[in-house]
Each structure stands twice: as C-alpha cells, then as structure tokens.
CSV table of C-alpha atoms (C1' of nucleotides) in Angstrom, one decimal:
chain,number,residue,atom,x,y,z
K,1,UNK,CA,-18.6,-3.1,16.7
K,2,UNK,CA,-14.9,-3.3,16.2
K,3,UNK,CA,-12.4,-3.6,19.0
K,4,UNK,CA,-10.6,-0.6,20.3
K,5,UNK,CA,-7.2,0.1,21.9
K,6,UNK,CA,-9.0,2.1,24.6
K,7,UNK,CA,-6.2,4.7,24.9
K,8,UNK,CA,-6.4,8.5,25.0
K,9,UNK,CA,-4.1,8.9,22.1
K,10,UNK,CA,-4.7,10.3,18.5
K,11,UNK,CA,-2.8,7.5,16.9
K,12,UNK,CA,-4.6,4.8,18.9
K,13,UNK,CA,-7.9,6.4,18.0
K,14,UNK,CA,-7.0,6.7,14.3
K,15,UNK,CA,-6.1,3.0,14.3
K,16,UNK,CA,-9.4,2.2,16.1
K,17,UNK,CA,-11.1,3.7,13.0
K,18,UNK,CA,-8.8,2.7,10.1
K,19,UNK,CA,-6.3,0.3,11.5
K,20,UNK,CA,-8.0,-2.9,10.7
K,21,UNK,CA,-7.1,-5.1,7.7
K,22,UNK,CA,-8.2,-3.8,4.3
K,23,UNK,CA,-9.7,-0.5,5.6
K,24,UNK,CA,-6.8,1.8,4.3
K,25,UNK,CA,-6.8,-0.1,1.0
K,26,UNK,CA,-10.4,0.7,0.6
K,27,UNK,CA,-9.6,4.3,1.2
K,28,UNK,CA,-6.9,4.0,-1.5
K,29,UNK,CA,-9.5,2.7,-3.9
K,30,UNK,CA,-11.9,5.5,-3.1
K,31,UNK,CA,-9.2,8.2,-3.4
K,32,UNK,CA,-9.5,7.7,-7.1
K,33,UNK,CA,-13.1,8.7,-6.9
K,34,UNK,CA,-16.5,7.1,-6.2
K,35,UNK,CA,-16.7,3.4,-7.0
K,36,UNK,CA,-19.3,0.7,-7.0
K,37,UNK,CA,-19.1,-2.5,-4.9
K,38,UNK,CA,-17.7,-4.7,-7.7
K,39,UNK,CA,-15.2,-2.1,-8.7
K,40,UNK,CA,-13.9,-2.1,-5.2
K,41,UNK,CA,-13.7,-5.8,-5.1
K,42,UNK,CA,-11.8,-5.8,-8.3
K,43,UNK,CA,-9.4,-3.1,-7.2
K,44,UNK,CA,-8.7,-4.8,-3.9
K,45,UNK,CA,-7.9,-8.0,-5.9
K,46,UNK,CA,-8.0,-10.5,-3.1
K,47,UNK,CA,-10.3,-9.1,-0.5
K,48,UNK,CA,-13.1,-11.6,0.5
K,49,UNK,CA,-16.5,-10.3,-0.4
K,50,UNK,CA,-17.9,-10.6,3.2
K,51,UNK,CA,-15.0,-8.6,4.6
K,52,UNK,CA,-15.5,-5.8,2.0
K,53,UNK,CA,-19.2,-5.6,2.9
K,54,UNK,CA,-18.3,-5.5,6.7
K,55,UNK,CA,-15.6,-2.9,6.3
K,56,UNK,CA,-17.9,-0.7,4.2
K,57,UNK,CA,-20.5,-0.8,6.9
K,58,UNK,CA,-18.0,0.0,9.6
K,59,UNK,CA,-16.6,2.9,7.5
K,60,UNK,CA,-20.0,4.3,7.0
K,61,UNK,CA,-20.8,4.1,10.8
K,62,UNK,CA,-17.4,5.8,11.4
K,63,UNK,CA,-18.3,8.6,9.0
K,64,UNK,CA,-15.4,7.8,6.6
K,65,UNK,CA,-17.5,6.5,3.7
K,66,UNK,CA,-20.8,7.6,2.2
K,67,UNK,CA,-23.0,5.2,0.3
K,68,UNK,CA,-25.0,6.9,-2.4
K,69,UNK,CA,-27.5,5.6,-4.9
K,70,UNK,CA,-27.1,7.3,-8.3
K,71,UNK,CA,-30.5,8.2,-9.8
K,72,UNK,CA,-29.4,7.0,-13.2
K,73,UNK,CA,-31.8,7.1,-16.1
K,74,UNK,CA,-31.5,3.5,-16.9
K,75,UNK,CA,-30.5,1.4,-13.8
K,76,UNK,CA,-29.9,2.8,-10.3
K,77,UNK,CA,-26.4,2.0,-9.3
K,78,UNK,CA,-25.0,2.5,-5.8
K,79,UNK,CA,-21.6,3.9,-5.3
K,80,UNK,CA,-19.3,4.4,-2.3
K,81,UNK,CA,-17.3,7.6,-1.8
K,82,UNK,CA,-15.2,9.2,0.8
K,83,UNK,CA,-16.8,11.6,3.2
K,84,UNK,CA,-15.0,14.8,3.9
K,85,UNK,CA,-13.4,13.2,6.9
K,86,UNK,CA,-12.4,10.3,4.8
K,87,UNK,CA,-10.8,12.5,2.2
K,88,UNK,CA,-8.6,13.9,5.0
K,89,UNK,CA,-7.0,10.6,5.1
K,90,UNK,CA,-5.2,11.4,1.9
K,91,UNK,CA,-2.2,12.7,3.8
K,92,UNK,CA,-2.0,9.5,5.8
K,93,UNK,CA,-2.1,7.4,2.7
K,94,UNK,CA,0.5,9.6,1.0
K,95,UNK,CA,2.9,9.2,3.9
K,96,UNK,CA,2.4,5.4,4.2
K,97,UNK,CA,2.8,5.1,0.4
K,98,UNK,CA,6.0,7.1,0.4
K,99,UNK,CA,7.4,5.0,3.3
K,100,UNK,CA,6.3,1.7,1.7
K,101,UNK,CA,7.6,2.6,-1.8
K,102,UNK,CA,11.1,2.9,-0.6
K,103,UNK,CA,11.3,-0.8,0.0
K,104,UNK,CA,8.9,-1.9,-2.6
K,105,UNK,CA,10.9,-4.3,-4.8
K,106,UNK,CA,10.8,-3.4,-8.4
K,107,UNK,CA,8.3,-6.0,-9.5
K,108,UNK,CA,8.1,-9.2,-7.6
K,109,UNK,CA,6.8,-11.5,-10.3
K,110,UNK,CA,3.2,-11.6,-10.8
K,111,UNK,CA,1.9,-9.2,-8.2
K,112,UNK,CA,-1.0,-7.3,-9.6
K,113,UNK,CA,-0.9,-3.7,-10.4
K,114,UNK,CA,-3.9,-1.3,-11.0
K,115,UNK,CA,-3.6,2.0,-12.7
K,116,UNK,CA,-5.7,3.9,-10.2
K,117,UNK,CA,-3.2,3.0,-7.6
K,118,UNK,CA,-1.0,5.6,-9.2
K,119,UNK,CA,-3.2,8.3,-7.7
K,120,UNK,CA,-1.7,7.9,-4.2
K,121,UNK,CA,1.6,6.7,-5.6
K,122,UNK,CA,2.2,9.9,-7.6
K,123,UNK,CA,1.0,12.0,-4.7
K,124,UNK,CA,3.7,10.3,-2.7
K,125,UNK,CA,6.4,11.1,-5.3
K,126,UNK,CA,5.4,14.7,-5.8
K,127,UNK,CA,8.0,17.3,-4.9
K,128,UNK,CA,6.3,20.7,-4.4
K,129,UNK,CA,9.5,22.7,-4.5
K,130,UNK,CA,10.5,21.3,-7.9
K,131,UNK,CA,7.1,22.2,-9.2
K,132,UNK,CA,7.3,25.9,-8.3
K,133,UNK,CA,6.6,28.0,-11.4
K,134,UNK,CA,5.7,25.0,-13.5
K,135,UNK,CA,2.2,24.5,-14.8
K,136,UNK,CA,1.7,21.5,-17.1
K,137,UNK,CA,0.2,18.0,-17.2
K,138,UNK,CA,1.6,14.6,-17.7
K,139,UNK,CA,-0.2,11.5,-18.8
K,140,UNK,CA,0.9,8.0,-17.8
K,141,UNK,CA,-0.4,4.8,-19.1
K,142,UNK,CA,0.9,1.6,-17.5
K,143,UNK,CA,0.4,-1.9,-19.0
K,144,UNK,CA,-2.3,-0.6,-21.3
K,145,UNK,CA,-4.7,0.2,-18.4
K,146,UNK,CA,-6.6,3.4,-18.0
K,147,UNK,CA,-4.4,6.4,-18.2
K,148,UNK,CA,-3.7,8.7,-15.3
K,149,UNK,CA,-3.0,12.4,-15.5
K,150,UNK,CA,-0.8,14.4,-13.1
K,151,UNK,CA,-1.7,18.1,-13.1
K,152,UNK,CA,1.0,20.5,-11.9
K,153,UNK,CA,0.1,24.1,-11.2
K,154,UNK,CA,2.8,26.3,-9.8
K,155,UNK,CA,4.0,24.3,-6.7
K,156,UNK,CA,0.8,22.2,-6.3
K,157,UNK,CA,0.1,18.8,-7.9
K,158,UNK,CA,-2.7,16.4,-8.2
K,159,UNK,CA,-3.3,13.0,-9.8
K,160,UNK,CA,-6.6,12.2,-11.5
K,161,UNK,CA,-7.8,9.2,-13.4
K,162,UNK,CA,-8.5,9.5,-17.1
K,163,UNK,CA,-6.8,10.7,-20.2
K,164,UNK,CA,-5.3,14.2,-20.6
K,165,UNK,CA,-6.0,16.6,-23.4
K,166,UNK,CA,-2.7,18.2,-24.3
K,167,UNK,CA,-0.1,16.8,-21.9
K,168,UNK,CA,3.4,18.1,-21.8
K,169,UNK,CA,4.5,14.4,-21.6
K,170,UNK,CA,2.6,11.3,-22.6
K,171,UNK,CA,4.2,8.1,-21.5
K,172,UNK,CA,2.9,4.5,-22.2
K,173,UNK,CA,5.0,1.6,-20.9
K,174,UNK,CA,4.7,-1.6,-19.0
K,175,UNK,CA,5.2,-1.4,-15.2
K,176,UNK,CA,8.9,-2.6,-15.2
K,177,UNK,CA,9.9,-0.2,-17.9
K,178,UNK,CA,8.2,2.7,-16.2
K,179,UNK,CA,9.8,2.0,-12.8
K,180,UNK,CA,13.3,1.5,-14.3
K,181,UNK,CA,13.0,4.6,-16.5
K,182,UNK,CA,11.9,6.8,-13.6
K,183,UNK,CA,14.6,5.5,-11.4
K,184,UNK,CA,17.2,6.1,-14.0
K,185,UNK,CA,18.2,2.4,-14.3
K,186,UNK,CA,17.5,2.7,-18.1
K,187,UNK,CA,17.4,5.7,-20.4
K,188,UNK,CA,14.7,6.8,-22.9
K,189,UNK,CA,16.4,5.0,-25.7
K,190,UNK,CA,16.3,1.7,-23.8
K,191,UNK,CA,12.8,2.3,-22.8
K,192,UNK,CA,11.7,2.8,-26.4
K,193,UNK,CA,13.5,-0.4,-27.3
K,194,UNK,CA,11.3,-2.1,-24.7
K,195,UNK,CA,8.2,-0.9,-26.4
K,196,UNK,CA,7.5,2.3,-24.4
K,197,UNK,CA,5.8,5.1,-26.2
K,198,UNK,CA,7.0,8.6,-25.2
K,199,UNK,CA,5.6,11.9,-26.5
K,200,UNK,CA,6.7,15.4,-25.5
K,201,UNK,CA,9.8,17.5,-25.4
K,202,UNK,CA,12.8,16.2,-23.6
K,203,UNK,CA,12.8,19.3,-21.3
K,204,UNK,CA,9.3,18.4,-20.2
K,205,UNK,CA,10.3,14.8,-19.5
K,206,UNK,CA,13.2,16.1,-17.4
K,207,UNK,CA,10.9,18.3,-15.4
K,208,UNK,CA,8.6,15.4,-14.8
K,209,UNK,CA,11.5,13.3,-13.5
K,210,UNK,CA,12.3,16.1,-11.1
K,211,UNK,CA,8.7,16.7,-10.0
K,212,UNK,CA,7.8,13.1,-9.6
K,213,UNK,CA,11.0,11.3,-8.7
K,214,UNK,CA,11.1,7.7,-7.5
K,215,UNK,CA,11.3,7.2,-3.7
K,216,UNK,CA,14.8,8.0,-2.4
K,217,UNK,CA,16.8,5.0,-1.3
D,1,UNK,CA,6.3,-14.7,8.3
D,2,UNK,CA,3.2,-12.5,8.4
D,3,UNK,CA,0.6,-12.5,5.7
D,4,UNK,CA,0.9,-10.1,2.8
D,5,UNK,CA,-1.6,-8.2,0.5
D,6,UNK,CA,0.6,-9.3,-2.4
D,7,UNK,CA,0.0,-6.2,-4.4
D,8,UNK,CA,2.5,-4.0,-6.2
D,9,UNK,CA,1.6,-0.8,-4.3
D,10,UNK,CA,3.5,1.3,-1.9
D,11,UNK,CA,0.6,1.5,0.5
D,12,UNK,CA,-0.1,-2.2,0.5
D,13,UNK,CA,3.6,-2.9,1.0
D,14,UNK,CA,3.7,-0.5,4.0
D,15,UNK,CA,0.8,-2.2,5.5
D,16,UNK,CA,2.4,-5.5,5.0
D,17,UNK,CA,5.2,-4.2,7.2
D,18,UNK,CA,3.4,-2.1,9.8
D,19,UNK,CA,-0.3,-2.7,9.2
D,20,UNK,CA,-0.8,-5.4,11.8
D,21,UNK,CA,-2.3,-4.8,15.2
D,22,UNK,CA,-0.1,-3.0,17.7
D,23,UNK,CA,2.8,-2.5,15.3
D,24,UNK,CA,2.4,1.3,14.9
D,25,UNK,CA,1.7,1.7,18.5
D,26,UNK,CA,5.1,0.1,19.2
D,27,UNK,CA,6.6,2.6,16.8
D,28,UNK,CA,4.9,5.3,18.8
D,29,UNK,CA,6.5,4.0,22.0
D,30,UNK,CA,9.9,3.9,20.4
D,31,UNK,CA,9.6,7.4,18.9
D,32,UNK,CA,10.1,8.7,22.5
D,33,UNK,CA,13.5,6.9,22.6
D,34,UNK,CA,14.9,3.4,23.2
D,35,UNK,CA,12.9,1.4,25.6
D,36,UNK,CA,13.2,-1.9,27.4
D,37,UNK,CA,10.6,-4.7,27.0
D,38,UNK,CA,8.7,-4.1,30.2
D,39,UNK,CA,8.6,-0.3,29.5
D,40,UNK,CA,7.0,-1.1,26.1
D,41,UNK,CA,4.5,-3.4,27.8
D,42,UNK,CA,3.6,-0.6,30.2
D,43,UNK,CA,3.3,2.0,27.5
D,44,UNK,CA,1.1,-0.2,25.4
D,45,UNK,CA,-1.1,-0.7,28.4
D,46,UNK,CA,-3.1,-3.7,27.3
D,47,UNK,CA,-1.0,-5.5,24.7
D,48,UNK,CA,-0.6,-9.2,25.4
D,49,UNK,CA,2.9,-10.1,26.2
D,50,UNK,CA,3.2,-12.8,23.6
D,51,UNK,CA,2.0,-10.4,20.9
D,52,UNK,CA,4.6,-7.8,21.9
D,53,UNK,CA,7.3,-10.4,21.7
D,54,UNK,CA,6.1,-11.6,18.3
D,55,UNK,CA,5.8,-8.1,16.9
D,56,UNK,CA,9.2,-7.1,18.1
D,57,UNK,CA,10.6,-10.1,16.4
D,58,UNK,CA,8.8,-9.3,13.1
D,59,UNK,CA,9.9,-5.7,13.3
D,60,UNK,CA,13.5,-6.7,13.7
D,61,UNK,CA,13.2,-9.1,10.7
D,62,UNK,CA,11.7,-6.1,8.7
D,63,UNK,CA,14.5,-3.8,9.7
D,64,UNK,CA,12.3,-1.4,11.6
D,65,UNK,CA,13.5,-2.1,15.1
D,66,UNK,CA,17.0,-2.9,16.5
D,67,UNK,CA,17.5,-4.9,19.6
D,68,UNK,CA,20.5,-3.8,21.6
D,69,UNK,CA,22.1,-5.0,24.8
D,70,UNK,CA,23.4,-2.1,26.8
D,71,UNK,CA,26.8,-2.9,28.4
D,72,UNK,CA,25.8,-1.4,31.7
D,73,UNK,CA,28.2,-1.4,34.6
D,74,UNK,CA,25.8,-3.1,36.9
D,75,UNK,CA,23.3,-5.3,35.0
D,76,UNK,CA,23.1,-5.6,31.3
D,77,UNK,CA,19.7,-4.5,30.1
D,78,UNK,CA,18.4,-5.0,26.6
D,79,UNK,CA,16.6,-2.2,24.8
D,80,UNK,CA,14.7,-1.8,21.6
D,81,UNK,CA,15.0,1.2,19.4
D,82,UNK,CA,14.0,2.3,16.0
D,83,UNK,CA,16.3,1.7,13.0
D,84,UNK,CA,16.7,4.5,10.5
D,85,UNK,CA,14.0,3.1,8.5
D,86,UNK,CA,11.8,2.9,11.5
D,87,UNK,CA,12.4,6.5,12.3
D,88,UNK,CA,11.2,7.4,8.8
D,89,UNK,CA,7.8,6.3,10.1
D,90,UNK,CA,7.6,9.5,12.2
D,91,UNK,CA,5.8,11.3,9.4
D,92,UNK,CA,3.3,8.4,9.0
D,93,UNK,CA,2.6,8.5,12.8
D,94,UNK,CA,2.3,12.3,12.7
D,95,UNK,CA,-0.3,12.2,10.0
D,96,UNK,CA,-2.3,9.4,11.6
D,97,UNK,CA,-2.2,11.2,15.0
D,98,UNK,CA,-3.3,14.4,13.4
D,99,UNK,CA,-6.2,12.7,11.7
D,100,UNK,CA,-7.2,10.8,14.8
D,101,UNK,CA,-6.9,13.7,17.2
D,102,UNK,CA,-9.6,15.5,15.3
D,103,UNK,CA,-12.3,13.1,16.5
D,104,UNK,CA,-10.6,12.0,19.7
D,105,UNK,CA,-13.3,12.9,22.3
D,106,UNK,CA,-12.0,15.0,25.1
D,107,UNK,CA,-11.5,12.4,27.7
D,108,UNK,CA,-13.7,9.3,27.4
D,109,UNK,CA,-13.8,8.2,31.0
D,110,UNK,CA,-10.9,6.3,32.4
D,111,UNK,CA,-8.9,5.8,29.2
D,112,UNK,CA,-5.2,5.8,30.2
D,113,UNK,CA,-2.9,8.5,29.1
D,114,UNK,CA,0.9,8.3,29.1
D,115,UNK,CA,3.2,11.4,29.0
D,116,UNK,CA,5.4,10.1,26.2
D,117,UNK,CA,2.5,9.9,23.9
D,118,UNK,CA,2.8,13.7,23.7
D,119,UNK,CA,5.9,13.3,21.5
D,120,UNK,CA,3.9,12.3,18.4
D,121,UNK,CA,0.8,14.3,19.6
D,122,UNK,CA,2.8,17.6,19.8
D,123,UNK,CA,4.5,16.8,16.5
D,124,UNK,CA,1.0,16.5,15.0
D,125,UNK,CA,0.0,19.8,16.4
D,126,UNK,CA,3.1,21.7,15.3
D,127,UNK,CA,2.5,24.6,12.9
D,128,UNK,CA,5.8,25.4,11.2
D,129,UNK,CA,4.7,28.7,9.7
D,130,UNK,CA,3.7,30.0,13.1
D,131,UNK,CA,7.1,29.0,14.5
D,132,UNK,CA,9.1,31.1,11.9
D,133,UNK,CA,11.4,33.4,13.7
D,134,UNK,CA,10.6,31.9,17.1
D,135,UNK,CA,13.3,30.0,19.1
D,136,UNK,CA,12.2,28.9,22.6
D,137,UNK,CA,11.2,25.9,24.5
D,138,UNK,CA,8.1,24.8,26.4
D,139,UNK,CA,7.6,22.3,29.1
D,140,UNK,CA,4.4,20.4,29.6
D,141,UNK,CA,3.6,18.1,32.6
D,142,UNK,CA,0.4,16.2,32.4
D,143,UNK,CA,-1.1,14.4,35.4
D,144,UNK,CA,2.1,14.7,37.3
D,145,UNK,CA,3.9,12.3,34.9
D,146,UNK,CA,7.3,12.8,33.3
D,147,UNK,CA,7.5,16.3,31.7
D,148,UNK,CA,7.9,16.7,28.0
D,149,UNK,CA,9.8,19.5,26.3
D,150,UNK,CA,8.9,21.0,22.9
D,151,UNK,CA,11.9,22.7,21.3
D,152,UNK,CA,11.1,25.4,18.7
D,153,UNK,CA,13.9,26.8,16.6
D,154,UNK,CA,13.0,29.1,13.8
D,155,UNK,CA,10.3,27.2,12.0
D,156,UNK,CA,11.3,23.8,13.1
D,157,UNK,CA,10.0,22.0,16.2
D,158,UNK,CA,10.7,18.8,18.1
D,159,UNK,CA,9.3,17.1,21.2
D,160,UNK,CA,11.6,15.3,23.6
D,161,UNK,CA,10.9,13.5,26.9
D,162,UNK,CA,12.4,15.1,30.0
D,163,UNK,CA,12.4,18.4,31.9
D,164,UNK,CA,13.6,21.6,30.2
D,165,UNK,CA,16.1,24.0,31.7
D,166,UNK,CA,14.7,27.4,31.2
D,167,UNK,CA,11.5,27.1,29.3
D,168,UNK,CA,9.5,30.1,28.0
D,169,UNK,CA,6.5,28.4,29.3
D,170,UNK,CA,6.2,25.7,31.9
D,171,UNK,CA,2.7,24.2,32.3
D,172,UNK,CA,1.5,21.5,34.7
D,173,UNK,CA,-2.1,20.4,34.7
D,174,UNK,CA,-4.2,17.3,34.5
D,175,UNK,CA,-5.2,16.0,31.1
D,176,UNK,CA,-8.7,17.5,31.0
D,177,UNK,CA,-7.5,21.0,31.9
D,178,UNK,CA,-4.7,20.9,29.5
D,179,UNK,CA,-7.0,19.8,26.6
D,180,UNK,CA,-9.6,22.4,27.5
D,181,UNK,CA,-7.0,25.2,28.0
D,182,UNK,CA,-5.4,24.6,24.7
D,183,UNK,CA,-8.7,24.4,22.9
D,184,UNK,CA,-9.7,27.7,24.3
D,185,UNK,CA,-12.8,26.1,26.2
D,186,UNK,CA,-11.4,27.6,29.4
D,187,UNK,CA,-9.0,30.4,30.0
D,188,UNK,CA,-5.8,30.6,32.1
D,189,UNK,CA,-7.7,31.9,35.2
D,190,UNK,CA,-10.0,28.9,35.1
D,191,UNK,CA,-7.1,26.6,34.5
D,192,UNK,CA,-5.4,27.9,37.6
D,193,UNK,CA,-8.6,27.4,39.6
D,194,UNK,CA,-8.5,23.8,38.5
D,195,UNK,CA,-5.1,23.3,39.9
D,196,UNK,CA,-2.9,24.0,36.9
D,197,UNK,CA,0.5,25.6,37.4
D,198,UNK,CA,1.6,28.0,34.7
D,199,UNK,CA,4.9,29.8,34.5
D,200,UNK,CA,6.2,32.1,31.8
D,201,UNK,CA,5.1,35.4,30.1
D,202,UNK,CA,1.6,35.6,28.7
D,203,UNK,CA,3.1,36.5,25.3
D,204,UNK,CA,5.1,33.2,25.3
D,205,UNK,CA,1.9,31.3,26.3
D,206,UNK,CA,0.1,32.9,23.4
D,207,UNK,CA,2.9,31.9,21.0
D,208,UNK,CA,2.7,28.4,22.2
D,209,UNK,CA,-1.0,28.3,21.6
D,210,UNK,CA,-0.4,29.4,18.1
D,211,UNK,CA,2.5,27.0,17.4
D,212,UNK,CA,0.9,24.0,19.0
D,213,UNK,CA,-2.8,24.5,18.4
D,214,UNK,CA,-5.4,21.8,19.1
D,215,UNK,CA,-6.5,19.8,16.0
D,216,UNK,CA,-8.9,21.8,13.9
D,217,UNK,CA,-12.5,20.7,13.9
X,1,DC,C1',12.0,-7.8,38.7
X,2,DC,C1',13.1,-8.6,33.5
X,3,DG,C1',12.2,-10.9,29.2
X,4,DC,C1',9.8,-13.5,27.4
X,5,DA,C1',7.0,-18.6,26.4
X,6,DT,C1',2.8,-21.4,26.8
X,7,DC,C1',-2.0,-22.4,27.1
X,8,DC,C1',-6.8,-21.5,25.7
X,9,DG,C1',-11.3,-19.4,24.7
X,10,DA,C1',-13.1,-15.7,21.8
X,11,DT,C1',-12.9,-13.3,17.7
X,12,DG,C1',-11.5,-12.2,13.1
X,13,DT,C1',-10.1,-13.7,8.5
X,14,DG,C1',-10.2,-16.0,3.9
X,15,DA,C1',-12.0,-19.1,0.4
X,16,DT,C1',-16.0,-20.6,-1.6
X,17,DA,C1',-20.7,-20.9,-2.4
X,18,DC,C1',-25.1,-18.9,-2.8
X,19,DT,C1',-29.2,-15.5,-3.2
X,20,DG,C1',-32.4,-11.3,-4.3
L,1,DC,C1',-24.8,-6.4,-9.6
L,2,DA,C1',-24.6,-6.2,-4.7
L,3,DG,C1',-24.2,-8.3,-1.4
L,4,DT,C1',-25.1,-13.0,2.4
L,5,DA,C1',-24.0,-17.4,4.3
L,6,DT,C1',-21.1,-20.9,5.7
L,7,DC,C1',-17.1,-22.9,7.8
L,8,DA,C1',-12.1,-24.2,8.5
L,9,DC,C1',-8.5,-21.8,10.2
L,10,DA,C1',-5.5,-18.1,11.9
L,11,DT,C1',-4.9,-14.5,15.1
L,12,DC,C1',-5.9,-12.1,19.3
L,13,DG,C1',-6.4,-11.3,24.2
L,14,DG,C1',-6.0,-12.6,28.9
L,15,DA,C1',-3.9,-15.4,32.2
L,16,DT,C1',-0.3,-17.8,33.9
L,17,DG,C1',4.4,-19.9,34.1
L,18,DC,C1',9.3,-19.7,34.3
L,19,DG,C1',14.4,-19.4,33.9
L,20,DG,C1',18.0,-15.8,34.6
DNA sequence: CCGCATCCGATGTGATACTG
DNA sequence: CAGTATCACATCGGATGCGG
C-alpha cells in the first residue's frame, strides 16, 4: 500500500495514515457529514478523480472512512463517512486549521471557498471560556451558499451545516465582508453598506464576536 | 516554491506550509530544541539528505524555521530552530501524536526509537486535570538513551530533554518494558525482572501513571 | 566530521479522457 | 453517478560526491 516512515513514533504513525496529499482535506469534507463521491470531488475543488478514488480506498483500509450504500427508495446512492476513529481526527483538523488561519491572507483573489469548510473553521475559532453560561445559536451564510449554524451550549460549541430555526444572530455576507467584519477591520454599518444582511440584537452579535473571534495575529 | 491547494481554507493553507512529506517530522525534531543538520538527519533516521536540505530551505522561507550560526569559541556550528510561528505547531503535533499513538502497535519489530521523540509523545499523554495540585518531576530513560524529564507544576506539564536533578520518579527501561508498564500490561515487579530500574515512592509512580497515561484505546 | 549538492531509478501526482 | 484508464511530469528515496 502506501509508504511508511517506519518509526516507532505516534506522529510518524499518524502521518503514515493521514499524511499523504489530500487525505486530511477529505477528512475536512467528511467532518461536515456523509458525502457522496461527486460531492467530495466538488468540495475538494481540484483533486484528480483517480487520486480521490485511491485515497478513499486507503482510508477505508486504514479504518478512517466507511463506505455505505444508502437503501434509498428510488435510487441507491453510496456515501462515504468518517468512522469513529476518523471522527477523532476532528481535534487534529481543528489545530491545523487554527494554525493555518493565522497566516491565511484575507482573500487572495479567486481562491474558491465552500460553505461547509466553515465547520472546522468555526471549531478552530471557538473560545470555550467565552461561551460559559451562553446558550444560543448563530447562523452564517457566506456568498449565498448553504447556511451554517453554530450551536453554543454553556461552554460547548458545535458547527453544523444547514439553516437554523431561531438564531440569536443571522448573518449573510460575502466572504471578504465577513472576514473583515469579524476581524474588526470594518464595523456593522460598513458591512451593511457592502450588502451584508444582519439580524439579531447587538448584544448577541457582540457575544458571537467574543465566542468566535478571528485567529489571533 | 512548493505546490499549493489554492483554497481559501485554514486547513488547506496549513497543509500548503507543513503538509509535505517530512516537514512535520522536522518540526518534531526541533520541538526538542535547536539542532544541527546532522543531528536532524540522525533523528529523522531515513530522510534523504537532499530532501532535508530542501525542506529546511522551504521552512525558512515560510517563517517556520530559523537558521542560526552559533558564535562558538572553537568552531562555528550552524543550528536550526523553530521560529515563534513554528513553535505554535506544538499543539498540532500533540494532537497528531495523540491520534497516532492510539493505533501505534506496541513495537513492530526493529522500528527505531529516539529518546527525544518522547517530548511530543509525553505532551500527548499529559492529563492537565490529573496534574492539578501536583508539582514534581519525572525522569524517563529508554533503551539507555538520553534521559527526558517531565516537569509537572500544578496543572501544567512540559517535557524537556536531559537528566533531572531530584525527580519524584526515575525510571529506566527498554521501550517494550516501558510501554507495557505504563499500559498496565505488566506490573512493577515484572518490569524489574525485565531489567527496569525504578526509583521513587510508589505514590509518585501512581501519580505519574495518572498524569501521563497511555493513549486510550 | 559537518553541511550540504548531484545523480538516477522508482514512485506518486495531476490533467484529461473514458466507461459501466 | 461513480468511478477507471492513460500518460507526461514532478517528487521521492537511496547512493554518492565534495568543499570547508
């Protein structure tokens, strides 16, 4: 199968399993929930089809991914999802995302962005201490893509794809505006001028800024 | 320079910087302190020399590693060390190590082990809650290599290379014995039979087992 | 020795095309 | 939709060389 570092070291062994190109990005995709092959290809944007197939095979062999055929009424679709061991990679993805986000330039022109990438991105921003005693939900919609909810419940927080019923804050904006608003580079007034739509009380928006701050520089 | 995923995503950007082969293992080496080129080559065991040189150049260009020439009295040696941004990767390495250690088989025949790999390995084992109110130090020496100290101070913990002055526990053993002792597969009596040397009070050893437990299965 | 650079065969990657 | 097949090319790994 794949090559190995052949070292008795937890890090080396982890990289033997998920260190090859595209593997952790596939994990990122699956952290948003089960996905079918073409959805994965779409979310990975530029991954060659043969590599995706190869990686999915390896990840199944390594017990990270499970392939399942949904017994749908109409047509049977096959989806991939993380195994329990694969889900444990969430902490790894969070730390890498946190580290990378610090030096991620605001928006280098034309780089694609997908809404479900917010799932690990928001997890990386989450500040548990700021969330103590707070229980509410925020909804973010970027570039008109599928909305993402962030559910705060007294010190814990979780991001999930999909619209939220009665969010404390509902924010819709393009990527640049969202990034600059959350970093404090622009204020709410300026964001609205740029076409953002913001619902909810100012206090809730302030809490959200504290609970999901941008990466510290 | 190197290739990029070209995605507006913290994880993808992090992998653009540290996702290539050997890069995170070089970070592991440097987490134990500044090291010279040949020490790195030795600690990486099987990394090709040209790849090491290439990676070190890339990591300098990316601001992860700093190359410094020590103005030594006798001969000027050049060492590599982590920049501040590079040191922030400690959390990433810890999470990957923790994840990988869970499925790292006890000792697949003949795989090399280096004492300084314990620095991230112990950080991955560390349980802050168990360390609350405890302030003491443990010294581990595996396979007769350089000893490693783990310094606990009321809820915080840190591993550093080198012998410890007055440790609460001093443990010397071969790798297998250490792994099986810490996992509970064998007891102290059996470890001693296998040639381990253990100093310190039983209570301190018990605390160490709680503060630095093996990865949960 | 230390700190790399060069060479070369094996392997992995990426773009495109194609099939059940 | 869910992958295979093909192929040019980049990277990797192992060995070796080489000046300071």
